[in-house]
XYZ file of N, CA and C in Angstrom:
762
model
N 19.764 -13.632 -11.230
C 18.406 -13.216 -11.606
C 17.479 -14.425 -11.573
N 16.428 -14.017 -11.023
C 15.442 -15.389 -11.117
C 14.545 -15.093 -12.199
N 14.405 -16.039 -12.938
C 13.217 -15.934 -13.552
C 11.681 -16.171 -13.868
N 10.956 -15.231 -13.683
C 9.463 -15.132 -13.443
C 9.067 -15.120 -14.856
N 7.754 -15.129 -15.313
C 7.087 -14.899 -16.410
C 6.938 -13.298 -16.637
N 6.266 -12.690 -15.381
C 5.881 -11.479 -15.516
C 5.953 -10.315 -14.287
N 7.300 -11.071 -13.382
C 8.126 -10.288 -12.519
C 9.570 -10.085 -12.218
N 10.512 -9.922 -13.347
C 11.941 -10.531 -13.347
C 12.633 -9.845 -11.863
N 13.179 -10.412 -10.811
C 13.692 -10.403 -9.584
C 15.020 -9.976 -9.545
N 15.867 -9.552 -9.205
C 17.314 -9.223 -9.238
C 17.846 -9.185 -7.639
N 18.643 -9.367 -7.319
C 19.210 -9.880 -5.922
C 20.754 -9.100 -6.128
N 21.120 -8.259 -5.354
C 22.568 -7.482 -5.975
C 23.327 -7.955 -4.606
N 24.405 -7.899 -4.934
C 25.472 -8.179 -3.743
C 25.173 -7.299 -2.590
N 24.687 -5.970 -2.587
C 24.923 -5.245 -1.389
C 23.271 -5.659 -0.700
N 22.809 -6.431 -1.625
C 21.582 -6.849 -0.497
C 20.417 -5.995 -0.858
N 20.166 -5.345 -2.328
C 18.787 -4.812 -3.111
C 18.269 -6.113 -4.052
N 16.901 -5.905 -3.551
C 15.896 -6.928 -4.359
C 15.084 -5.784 -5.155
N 14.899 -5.982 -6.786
C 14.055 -5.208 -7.521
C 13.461 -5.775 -8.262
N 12.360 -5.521 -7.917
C 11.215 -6.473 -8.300
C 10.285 -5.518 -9.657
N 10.383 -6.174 -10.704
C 9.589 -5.057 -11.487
C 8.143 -5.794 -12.294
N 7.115 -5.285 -12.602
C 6.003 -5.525 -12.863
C 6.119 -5.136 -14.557
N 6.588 -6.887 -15.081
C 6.654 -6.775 -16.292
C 5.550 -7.274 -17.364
N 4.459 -6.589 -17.550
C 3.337 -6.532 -18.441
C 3.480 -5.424 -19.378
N 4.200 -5.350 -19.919
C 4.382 -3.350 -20.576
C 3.283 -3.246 -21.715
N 3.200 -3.968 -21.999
C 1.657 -4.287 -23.340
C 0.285 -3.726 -22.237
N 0.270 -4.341 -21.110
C -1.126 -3.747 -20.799
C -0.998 -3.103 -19.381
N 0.454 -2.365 -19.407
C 0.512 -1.000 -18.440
C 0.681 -1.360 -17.429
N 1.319 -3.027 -17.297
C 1.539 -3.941 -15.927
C 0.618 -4.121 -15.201
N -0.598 -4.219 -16.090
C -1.745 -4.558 -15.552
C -1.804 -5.947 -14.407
N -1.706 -5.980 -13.181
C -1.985 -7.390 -12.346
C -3.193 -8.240 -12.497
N -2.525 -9.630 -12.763
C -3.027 -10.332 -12.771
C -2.948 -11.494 -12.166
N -3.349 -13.027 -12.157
C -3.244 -14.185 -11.422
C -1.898 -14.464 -11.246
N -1.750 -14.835 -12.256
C -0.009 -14.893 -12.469
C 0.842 -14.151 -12.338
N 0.413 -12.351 -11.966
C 1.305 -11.704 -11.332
C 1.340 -12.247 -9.530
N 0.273 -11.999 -9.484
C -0.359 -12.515 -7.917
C 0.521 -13.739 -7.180
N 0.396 -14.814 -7.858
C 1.420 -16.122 -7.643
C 3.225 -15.761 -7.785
N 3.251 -15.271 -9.029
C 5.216 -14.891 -9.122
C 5.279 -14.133 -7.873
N 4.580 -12.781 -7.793
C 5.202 -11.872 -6.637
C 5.391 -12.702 -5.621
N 4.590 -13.324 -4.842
C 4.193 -13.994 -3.532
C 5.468 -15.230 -3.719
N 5.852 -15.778 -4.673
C 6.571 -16.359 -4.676
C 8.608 -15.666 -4.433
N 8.376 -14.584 -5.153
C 9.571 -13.338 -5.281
C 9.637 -13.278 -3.720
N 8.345 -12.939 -3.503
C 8.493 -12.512 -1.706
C 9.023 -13.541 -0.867
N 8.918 -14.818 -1.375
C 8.994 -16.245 -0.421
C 10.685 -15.884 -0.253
N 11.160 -15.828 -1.587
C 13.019 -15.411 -2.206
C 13.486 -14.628 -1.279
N 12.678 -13.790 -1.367
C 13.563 -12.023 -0.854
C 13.416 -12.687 1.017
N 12.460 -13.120 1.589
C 12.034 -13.382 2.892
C 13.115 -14.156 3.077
N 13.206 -15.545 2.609
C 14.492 -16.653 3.043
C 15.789 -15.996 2.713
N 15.878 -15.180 2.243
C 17.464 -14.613 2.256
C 17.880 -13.063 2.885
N 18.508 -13.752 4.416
C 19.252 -12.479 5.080
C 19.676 -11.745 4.760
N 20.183 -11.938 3.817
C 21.109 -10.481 3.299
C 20.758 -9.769 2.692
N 19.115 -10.038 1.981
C 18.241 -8.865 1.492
C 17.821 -7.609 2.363
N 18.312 -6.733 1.966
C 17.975 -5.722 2.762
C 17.086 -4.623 2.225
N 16.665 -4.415 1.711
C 15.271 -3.721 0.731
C 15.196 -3.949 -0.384
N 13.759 -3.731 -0.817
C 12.948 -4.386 -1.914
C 12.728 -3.168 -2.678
N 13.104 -2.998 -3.959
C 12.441 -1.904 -4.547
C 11.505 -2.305 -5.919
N 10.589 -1.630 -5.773
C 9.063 -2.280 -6.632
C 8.946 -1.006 -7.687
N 9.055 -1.384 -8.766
C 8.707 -0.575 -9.786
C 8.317 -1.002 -11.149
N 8.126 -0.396 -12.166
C 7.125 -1.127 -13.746
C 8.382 -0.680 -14.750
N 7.814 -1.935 -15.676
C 8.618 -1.786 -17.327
C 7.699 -0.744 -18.012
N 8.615 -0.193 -18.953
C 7.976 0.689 -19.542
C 7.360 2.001 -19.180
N 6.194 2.312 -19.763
C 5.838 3.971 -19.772
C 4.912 3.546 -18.074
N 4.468 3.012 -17.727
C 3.922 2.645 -16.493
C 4.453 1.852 -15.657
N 3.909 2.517 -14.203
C 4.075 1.296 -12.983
C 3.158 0.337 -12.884
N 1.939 0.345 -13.019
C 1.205 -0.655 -12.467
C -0.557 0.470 -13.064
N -1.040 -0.724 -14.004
C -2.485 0.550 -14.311
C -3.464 -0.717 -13.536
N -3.283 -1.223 -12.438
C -4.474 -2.021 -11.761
C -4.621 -2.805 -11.810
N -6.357 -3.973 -11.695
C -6.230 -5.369 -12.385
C -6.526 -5.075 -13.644
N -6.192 -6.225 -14.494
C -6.287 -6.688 -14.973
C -7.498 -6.696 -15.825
N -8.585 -5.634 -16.844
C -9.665 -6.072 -17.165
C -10.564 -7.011 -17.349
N -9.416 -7.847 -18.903
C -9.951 -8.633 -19.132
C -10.182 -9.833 -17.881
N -9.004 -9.855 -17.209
C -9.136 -10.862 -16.045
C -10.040 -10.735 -15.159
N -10.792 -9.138 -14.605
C -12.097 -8.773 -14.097
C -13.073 -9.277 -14.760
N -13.415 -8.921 -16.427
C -14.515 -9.491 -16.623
C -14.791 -10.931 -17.002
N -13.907 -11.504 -16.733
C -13.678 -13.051 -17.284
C -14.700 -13.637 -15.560
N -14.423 -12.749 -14.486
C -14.743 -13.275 -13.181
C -16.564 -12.569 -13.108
N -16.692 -12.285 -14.069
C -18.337 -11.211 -13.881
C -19.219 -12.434 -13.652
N -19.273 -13.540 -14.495
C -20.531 -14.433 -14.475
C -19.910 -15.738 -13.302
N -19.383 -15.310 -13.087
C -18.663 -16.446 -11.847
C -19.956 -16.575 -10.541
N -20.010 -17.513 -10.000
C -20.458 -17.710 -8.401
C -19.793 -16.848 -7.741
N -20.944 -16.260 -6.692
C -20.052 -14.792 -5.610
C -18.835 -15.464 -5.302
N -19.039 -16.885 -4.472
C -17.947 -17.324 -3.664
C -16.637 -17.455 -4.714
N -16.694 -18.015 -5.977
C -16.076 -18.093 -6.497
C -15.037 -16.475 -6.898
N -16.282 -15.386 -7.098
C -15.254 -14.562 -7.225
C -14.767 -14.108 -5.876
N -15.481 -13.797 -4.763
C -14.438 -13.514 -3.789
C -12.725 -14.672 -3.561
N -13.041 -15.775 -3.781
C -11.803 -16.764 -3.836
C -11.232 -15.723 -4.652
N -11.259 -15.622 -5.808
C -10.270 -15.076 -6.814
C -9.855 -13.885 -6.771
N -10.430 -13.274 -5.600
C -10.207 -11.582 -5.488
C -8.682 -11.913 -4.302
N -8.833 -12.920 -3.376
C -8.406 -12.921 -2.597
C -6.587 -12.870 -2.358
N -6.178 -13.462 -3.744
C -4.722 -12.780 -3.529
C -3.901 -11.738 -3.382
N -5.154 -10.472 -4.146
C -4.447 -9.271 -4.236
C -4.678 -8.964 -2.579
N -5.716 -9.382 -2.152
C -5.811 -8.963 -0.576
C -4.488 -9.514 0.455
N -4.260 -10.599 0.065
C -2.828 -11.274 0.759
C -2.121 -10.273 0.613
N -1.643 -10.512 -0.995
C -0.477 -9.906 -1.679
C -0.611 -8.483 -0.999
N -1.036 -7.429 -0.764
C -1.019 -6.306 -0.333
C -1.106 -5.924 1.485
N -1.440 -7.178 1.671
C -1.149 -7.126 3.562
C 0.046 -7.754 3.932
N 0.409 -8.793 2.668
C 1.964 -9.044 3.083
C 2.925 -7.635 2.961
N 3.074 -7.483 1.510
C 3.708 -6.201 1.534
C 3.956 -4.787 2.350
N 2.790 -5.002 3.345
C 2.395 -3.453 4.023
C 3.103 -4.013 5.145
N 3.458 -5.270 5.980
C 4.130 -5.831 6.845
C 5.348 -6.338 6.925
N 5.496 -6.681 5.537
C 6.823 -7.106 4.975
C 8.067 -6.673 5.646
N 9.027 -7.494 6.340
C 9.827 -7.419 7.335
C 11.213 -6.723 6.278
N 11.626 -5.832 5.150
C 12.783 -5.639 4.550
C 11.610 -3.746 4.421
N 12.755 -3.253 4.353
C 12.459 -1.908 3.907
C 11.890 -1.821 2.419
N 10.428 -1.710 2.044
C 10.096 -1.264 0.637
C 9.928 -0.298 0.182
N 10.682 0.100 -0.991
C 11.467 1.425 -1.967
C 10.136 1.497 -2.858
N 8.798 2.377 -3.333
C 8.684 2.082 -4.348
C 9.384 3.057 -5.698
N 9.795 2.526 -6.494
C 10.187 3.410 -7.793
C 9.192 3.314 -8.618
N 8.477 4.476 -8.562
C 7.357 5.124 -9.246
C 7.497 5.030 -10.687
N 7.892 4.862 -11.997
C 8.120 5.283 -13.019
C 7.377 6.033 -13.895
N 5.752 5.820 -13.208
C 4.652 6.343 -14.407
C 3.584 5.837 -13.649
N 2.596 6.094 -14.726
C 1.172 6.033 -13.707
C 0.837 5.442 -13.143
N -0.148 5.070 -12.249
C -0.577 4.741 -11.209
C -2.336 4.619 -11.336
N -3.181 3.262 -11.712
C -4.159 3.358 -11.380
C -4.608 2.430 -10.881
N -6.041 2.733 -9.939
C -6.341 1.216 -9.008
C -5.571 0.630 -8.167
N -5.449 -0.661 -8.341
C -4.589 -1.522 -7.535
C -3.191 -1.183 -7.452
N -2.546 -0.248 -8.407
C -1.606 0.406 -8.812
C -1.405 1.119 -7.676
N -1.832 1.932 -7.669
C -2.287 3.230 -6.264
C -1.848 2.286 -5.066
N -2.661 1.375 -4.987
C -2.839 0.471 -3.412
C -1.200 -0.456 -3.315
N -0.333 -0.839 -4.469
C 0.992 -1.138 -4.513
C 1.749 0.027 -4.082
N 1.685 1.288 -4.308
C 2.436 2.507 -3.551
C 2.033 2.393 -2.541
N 0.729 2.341 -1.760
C 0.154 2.696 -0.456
C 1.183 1.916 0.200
N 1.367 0.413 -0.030
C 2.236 -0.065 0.825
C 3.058 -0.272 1.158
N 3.839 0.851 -0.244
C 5.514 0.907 -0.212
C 5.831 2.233 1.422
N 6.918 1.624 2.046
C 7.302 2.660 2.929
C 8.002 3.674 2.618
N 8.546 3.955 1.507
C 9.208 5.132 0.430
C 8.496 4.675 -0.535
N 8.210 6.184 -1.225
C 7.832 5.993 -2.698
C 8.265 7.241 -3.251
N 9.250 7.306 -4.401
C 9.768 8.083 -5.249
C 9.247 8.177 -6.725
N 8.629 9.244 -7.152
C 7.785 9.396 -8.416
C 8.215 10.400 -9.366
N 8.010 9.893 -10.745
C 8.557 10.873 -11.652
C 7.341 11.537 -11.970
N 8.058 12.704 -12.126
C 7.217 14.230 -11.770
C 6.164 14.134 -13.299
N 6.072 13.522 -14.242
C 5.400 13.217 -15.245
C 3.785 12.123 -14.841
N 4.073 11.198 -13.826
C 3.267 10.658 -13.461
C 1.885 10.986 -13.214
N 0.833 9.820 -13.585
C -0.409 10.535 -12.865
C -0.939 9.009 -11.938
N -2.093 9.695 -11.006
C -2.480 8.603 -10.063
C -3.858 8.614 -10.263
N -4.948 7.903 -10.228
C -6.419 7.840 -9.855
C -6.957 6.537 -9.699
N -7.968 6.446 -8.584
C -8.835 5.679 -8.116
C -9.991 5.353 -9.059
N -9.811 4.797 -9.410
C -11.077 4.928 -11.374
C -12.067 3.878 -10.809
N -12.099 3.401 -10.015
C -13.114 2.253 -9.760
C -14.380 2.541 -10.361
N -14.835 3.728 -9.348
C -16.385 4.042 -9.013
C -16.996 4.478 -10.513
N -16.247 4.811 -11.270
C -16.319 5.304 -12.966
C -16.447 4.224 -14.069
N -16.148 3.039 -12.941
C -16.098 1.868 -14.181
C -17.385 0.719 -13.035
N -18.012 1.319 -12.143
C -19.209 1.193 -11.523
C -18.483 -0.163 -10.111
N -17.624 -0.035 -9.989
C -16.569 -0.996 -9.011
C -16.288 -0.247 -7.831
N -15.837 -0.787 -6.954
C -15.644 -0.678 -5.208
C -14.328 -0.899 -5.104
N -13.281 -0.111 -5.035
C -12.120 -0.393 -4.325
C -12.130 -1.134 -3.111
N -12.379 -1.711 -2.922
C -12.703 -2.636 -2.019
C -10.890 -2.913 -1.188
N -10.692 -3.990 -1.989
C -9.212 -4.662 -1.371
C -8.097 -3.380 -1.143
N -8.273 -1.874 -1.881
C -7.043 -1.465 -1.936
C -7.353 -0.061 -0.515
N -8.729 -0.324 -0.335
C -8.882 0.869 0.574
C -8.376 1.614 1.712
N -8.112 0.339 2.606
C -7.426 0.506 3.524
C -6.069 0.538 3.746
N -5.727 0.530 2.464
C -4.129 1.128 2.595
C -3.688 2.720 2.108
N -4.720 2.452 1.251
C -4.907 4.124 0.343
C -5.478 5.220 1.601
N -6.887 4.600 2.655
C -7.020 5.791 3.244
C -6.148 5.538 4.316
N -5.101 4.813 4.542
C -4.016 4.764 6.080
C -2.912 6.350 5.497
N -2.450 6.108 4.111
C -2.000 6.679 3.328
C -1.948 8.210 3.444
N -3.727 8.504 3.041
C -4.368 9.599 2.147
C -5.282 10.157 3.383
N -5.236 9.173 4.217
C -6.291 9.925 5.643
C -8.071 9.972 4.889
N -8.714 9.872 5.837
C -10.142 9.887 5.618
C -10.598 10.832 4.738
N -10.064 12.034 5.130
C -10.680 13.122 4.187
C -10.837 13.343 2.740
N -9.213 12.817 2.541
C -8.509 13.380 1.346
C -8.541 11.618 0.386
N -9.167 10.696 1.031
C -9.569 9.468 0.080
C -10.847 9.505 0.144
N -11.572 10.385 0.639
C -13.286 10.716 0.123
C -13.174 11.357 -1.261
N -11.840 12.178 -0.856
C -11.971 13.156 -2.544
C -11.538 12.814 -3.538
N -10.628 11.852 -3.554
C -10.422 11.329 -4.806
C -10.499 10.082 -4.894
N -11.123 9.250 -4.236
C -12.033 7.803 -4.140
C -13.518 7.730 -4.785
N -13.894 8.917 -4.537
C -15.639 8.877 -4.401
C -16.144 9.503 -5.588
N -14.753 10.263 -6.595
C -15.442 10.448 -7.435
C -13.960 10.330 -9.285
N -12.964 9.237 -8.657
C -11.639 8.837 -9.818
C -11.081 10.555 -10.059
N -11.138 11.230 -8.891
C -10.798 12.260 -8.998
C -9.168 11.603 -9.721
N -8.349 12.430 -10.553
C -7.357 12.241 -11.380
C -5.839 12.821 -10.179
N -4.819 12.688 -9.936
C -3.694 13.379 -9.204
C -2.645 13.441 -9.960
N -2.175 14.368 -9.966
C -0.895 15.221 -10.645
C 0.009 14.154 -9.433
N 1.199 14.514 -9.918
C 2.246 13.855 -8.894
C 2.598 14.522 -7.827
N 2.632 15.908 -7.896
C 3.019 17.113 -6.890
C 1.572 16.658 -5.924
N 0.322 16.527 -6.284
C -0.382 16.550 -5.562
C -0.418 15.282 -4.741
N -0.036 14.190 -5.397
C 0.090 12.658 -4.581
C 1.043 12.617 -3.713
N 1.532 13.906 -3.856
C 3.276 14.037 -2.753
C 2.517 14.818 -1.634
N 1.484 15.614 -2.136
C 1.125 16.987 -1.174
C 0.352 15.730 -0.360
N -0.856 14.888 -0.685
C -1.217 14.310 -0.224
C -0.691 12.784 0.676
N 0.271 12.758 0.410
C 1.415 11.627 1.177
C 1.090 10.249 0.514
N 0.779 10.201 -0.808
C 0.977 8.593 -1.530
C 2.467 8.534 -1.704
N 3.338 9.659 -2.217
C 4.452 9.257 -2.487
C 5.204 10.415 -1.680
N 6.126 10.046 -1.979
C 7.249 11.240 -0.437
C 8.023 12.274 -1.291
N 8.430 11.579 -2.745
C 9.318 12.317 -3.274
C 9.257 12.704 -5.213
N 9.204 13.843 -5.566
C 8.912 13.724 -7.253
C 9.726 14.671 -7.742
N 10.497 13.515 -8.685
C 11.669 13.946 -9.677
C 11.252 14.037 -10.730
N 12.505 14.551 -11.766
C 12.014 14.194 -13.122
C 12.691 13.306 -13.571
N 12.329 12.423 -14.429
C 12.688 11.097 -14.932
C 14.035 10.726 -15.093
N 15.094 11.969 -15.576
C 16.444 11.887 -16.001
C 16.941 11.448 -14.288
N 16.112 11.707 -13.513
C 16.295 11.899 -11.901
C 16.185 10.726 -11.230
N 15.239 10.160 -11.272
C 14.484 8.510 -10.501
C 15.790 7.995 -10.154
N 16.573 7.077 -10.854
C 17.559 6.750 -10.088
C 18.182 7.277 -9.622
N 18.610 8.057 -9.458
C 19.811 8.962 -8.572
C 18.905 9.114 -7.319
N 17.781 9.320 -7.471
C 16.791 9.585 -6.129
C 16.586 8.313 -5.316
N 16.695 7.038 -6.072
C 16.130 5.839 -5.519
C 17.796 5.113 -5.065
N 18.733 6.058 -5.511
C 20.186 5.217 -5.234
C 20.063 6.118 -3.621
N 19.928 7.178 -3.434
C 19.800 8.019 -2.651
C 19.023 7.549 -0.904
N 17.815 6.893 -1.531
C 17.080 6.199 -0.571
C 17.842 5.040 -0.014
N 18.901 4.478 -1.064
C 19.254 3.117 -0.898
C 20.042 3.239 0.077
N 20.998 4.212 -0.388
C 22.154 4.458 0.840
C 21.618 4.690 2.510
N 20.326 5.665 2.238
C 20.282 5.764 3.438
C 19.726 4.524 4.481
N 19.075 3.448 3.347
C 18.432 2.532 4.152
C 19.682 1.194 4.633
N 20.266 1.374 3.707
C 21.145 0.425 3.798
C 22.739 0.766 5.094
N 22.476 1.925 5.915
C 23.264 2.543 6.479
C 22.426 2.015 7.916
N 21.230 1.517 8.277
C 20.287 1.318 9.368
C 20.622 -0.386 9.461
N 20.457 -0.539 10.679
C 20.626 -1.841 11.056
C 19.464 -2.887 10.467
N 19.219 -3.876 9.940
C 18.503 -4.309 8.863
C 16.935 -5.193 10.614
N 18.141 -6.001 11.216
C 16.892 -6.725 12.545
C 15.936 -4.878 13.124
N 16.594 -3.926 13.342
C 16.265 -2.950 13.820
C 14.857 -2.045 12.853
N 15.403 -2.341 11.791
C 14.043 -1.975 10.810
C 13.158 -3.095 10.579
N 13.144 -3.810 10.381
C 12.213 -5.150 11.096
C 11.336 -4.694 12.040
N 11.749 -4.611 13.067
C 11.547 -4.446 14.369
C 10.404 -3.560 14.506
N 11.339 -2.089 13.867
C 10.303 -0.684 13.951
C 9.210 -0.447 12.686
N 9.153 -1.557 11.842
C 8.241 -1.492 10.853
C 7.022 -2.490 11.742
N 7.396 -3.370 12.614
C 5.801 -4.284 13.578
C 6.011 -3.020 14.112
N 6.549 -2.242 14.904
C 5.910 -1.253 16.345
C 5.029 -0.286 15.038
N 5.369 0.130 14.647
C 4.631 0.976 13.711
C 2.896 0.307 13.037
N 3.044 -0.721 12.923
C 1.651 -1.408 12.478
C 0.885 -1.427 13.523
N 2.001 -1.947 14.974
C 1.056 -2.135 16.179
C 0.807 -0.665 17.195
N 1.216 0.465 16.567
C 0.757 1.482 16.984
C -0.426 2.192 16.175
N -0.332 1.762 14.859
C -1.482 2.103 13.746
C -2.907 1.064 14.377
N -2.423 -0.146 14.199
C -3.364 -1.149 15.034
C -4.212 -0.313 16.317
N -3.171 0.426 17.246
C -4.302 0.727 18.458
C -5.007 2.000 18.222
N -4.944 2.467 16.944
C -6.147 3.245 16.546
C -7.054 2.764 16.199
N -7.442 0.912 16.023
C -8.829 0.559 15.935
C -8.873 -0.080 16.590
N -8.654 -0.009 17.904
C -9.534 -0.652 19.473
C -10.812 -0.301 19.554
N -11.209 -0.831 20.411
C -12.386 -0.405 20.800
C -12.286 0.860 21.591
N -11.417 1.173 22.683
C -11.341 2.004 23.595
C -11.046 3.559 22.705
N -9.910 3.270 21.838
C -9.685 3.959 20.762
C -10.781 5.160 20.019
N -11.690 3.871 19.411
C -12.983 4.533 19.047
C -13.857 5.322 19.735
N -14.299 4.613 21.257
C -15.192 5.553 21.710
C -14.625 6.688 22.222
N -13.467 6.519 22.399
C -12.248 8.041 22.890
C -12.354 8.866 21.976
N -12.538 8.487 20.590
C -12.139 9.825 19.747
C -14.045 9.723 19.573
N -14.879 9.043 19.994
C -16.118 9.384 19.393
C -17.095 10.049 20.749
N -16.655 9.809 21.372
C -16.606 10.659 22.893
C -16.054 12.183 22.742
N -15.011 12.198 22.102
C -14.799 14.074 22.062
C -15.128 14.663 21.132
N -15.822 13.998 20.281
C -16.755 14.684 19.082
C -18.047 14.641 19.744
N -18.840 13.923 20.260
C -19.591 13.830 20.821
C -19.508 14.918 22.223
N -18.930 15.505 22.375
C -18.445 16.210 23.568
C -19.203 15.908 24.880
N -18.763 14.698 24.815
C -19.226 13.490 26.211
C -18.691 12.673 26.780
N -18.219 12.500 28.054
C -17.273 11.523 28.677
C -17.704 10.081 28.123
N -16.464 9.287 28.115
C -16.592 8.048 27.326
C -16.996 7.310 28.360
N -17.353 6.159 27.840
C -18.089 4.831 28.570
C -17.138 4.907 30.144
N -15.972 5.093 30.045
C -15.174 4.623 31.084
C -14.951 5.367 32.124
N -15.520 7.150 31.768
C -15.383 7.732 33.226
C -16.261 7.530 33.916
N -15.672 7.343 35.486
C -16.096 7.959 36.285
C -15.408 8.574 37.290
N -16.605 9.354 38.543
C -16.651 10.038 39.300
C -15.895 9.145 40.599
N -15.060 9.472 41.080
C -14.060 8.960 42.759
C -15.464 9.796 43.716
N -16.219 8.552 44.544
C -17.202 9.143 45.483
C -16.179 9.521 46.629
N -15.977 10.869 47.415
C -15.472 10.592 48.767
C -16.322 9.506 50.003
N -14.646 9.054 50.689
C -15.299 8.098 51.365
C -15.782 9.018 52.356
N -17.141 8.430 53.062
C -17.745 9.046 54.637
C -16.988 9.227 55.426
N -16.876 9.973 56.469
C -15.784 10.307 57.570
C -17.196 9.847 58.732
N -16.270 9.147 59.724
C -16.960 8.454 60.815
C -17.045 9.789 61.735
């Protein structure tokens, strides 16, 4: 076991890393010092081969309730630049994870808010106890999800993160499943048996081979924001040939 302040790490012989978000006083609220341990956990789990998935889950009655308040408003009277610097780990921390070369498990235990939400978005399994709730609370506390957006709407699709982005609409767990934040919802006596379940099956796949198909997968998500991409799909809404057709003139016959 390694020891963190406020992420204790576990490394098991068959090659599971479980990483848990230990703040249970303020609902594993993230903060700086979560920001630094994880990234450091990740450095662990990365240098050692024989890790073969990561499973991310919270102490206590919660997984993860977001940042950090007090640590938000401590950054209110700051210089812009200064607070964008300080915003900037959770932005790492959450583009590493969404790329992260080991299969990530999340184990859901309990609610889910904010940045919370955007830690599932980037789990590639996520298993939730059927007690759980999820919401985007930003816009209610007059804030911009900003850093967690683009994983939530890769997630939740355009439509369905207008509706519960734009206004902290609240989600049942059945509905965060209907909507694809999480894949699977048990009831609590259940979670592990469900997350031993995932384990087996991941741990049965060739470990370089899931590597592999977790980049083709980013770099097939990737060529939905080309350029060519865009005007293709904004061309058949537009119900107008895109920049790139054209017409084959026949050649003249002598």
């Amino acid at each position: 076991m390694n020891h963190f302040e406020t992420i204790p790490l576990n490394i098991d012989a068959a090659g599971v890393a479980r990483l848990t978000f230990s703040r249970p006083d303020v609902h594993n609220a993230l903060n700086p010092v979560m920001f630094g341990e994880i990234g450091a956990a990740l450095d662990i789990i990365e240098a050692d081969p024989g890790v073969r998935v990561l499973v991310l889950s919270g102490e206590g009655e919660s997984f993860c309730a977001g940042g950090d308040f007090r640590w938000q408003q401590s950054q209110r009277d700051q210089p812009r630049a200064e607070r964008i610097r300080s915003g900037r780990p959770l932005a790492d921390l959450l583009a590493r994870l969404d790329t992260f070369p080991r299969l990530v498990i999340g184990r859901i235990n309990g609610p889910a808010y904010g940045g919370g939400v955007g830690m599932i978005a980037v789990c590639d399994v996520a298993v939730a106890v059927d007690s759980a709730r999820f919401a985007l609370t930003e816009v209610r506390l007059g804030l911009v999800p900003a850093t967690i957006s683009p994983y939530v709407a890769a997630k939740l699709g355009p439509s369905q993160v207008r509706r519960v982005m734009l206004n902290a609409r609240p989600m049942a767990a059945t509905e965060a499943q209907r909507l694809g934040l999480v894949h699977e919802v048990v009831p609590a006596d259940k979670l592990d048996e469900a997350i031993d379940a995932e384990l087996d099956q991941a741990l049965s796949c060739a470990p370089g081979a899931v590597a592999m198909t977790k980049r083709l997968a980013q770099y097939v998500a990737d060529f939905w924001e080309t350029e060519e991409a865009k005007e293709g799909m904004q061309s058949f809404f537009d119900k107008r040939k895109p920049s790139w057709h054209r017409k084959h003139a026949p050649r003249e016959r002598a």
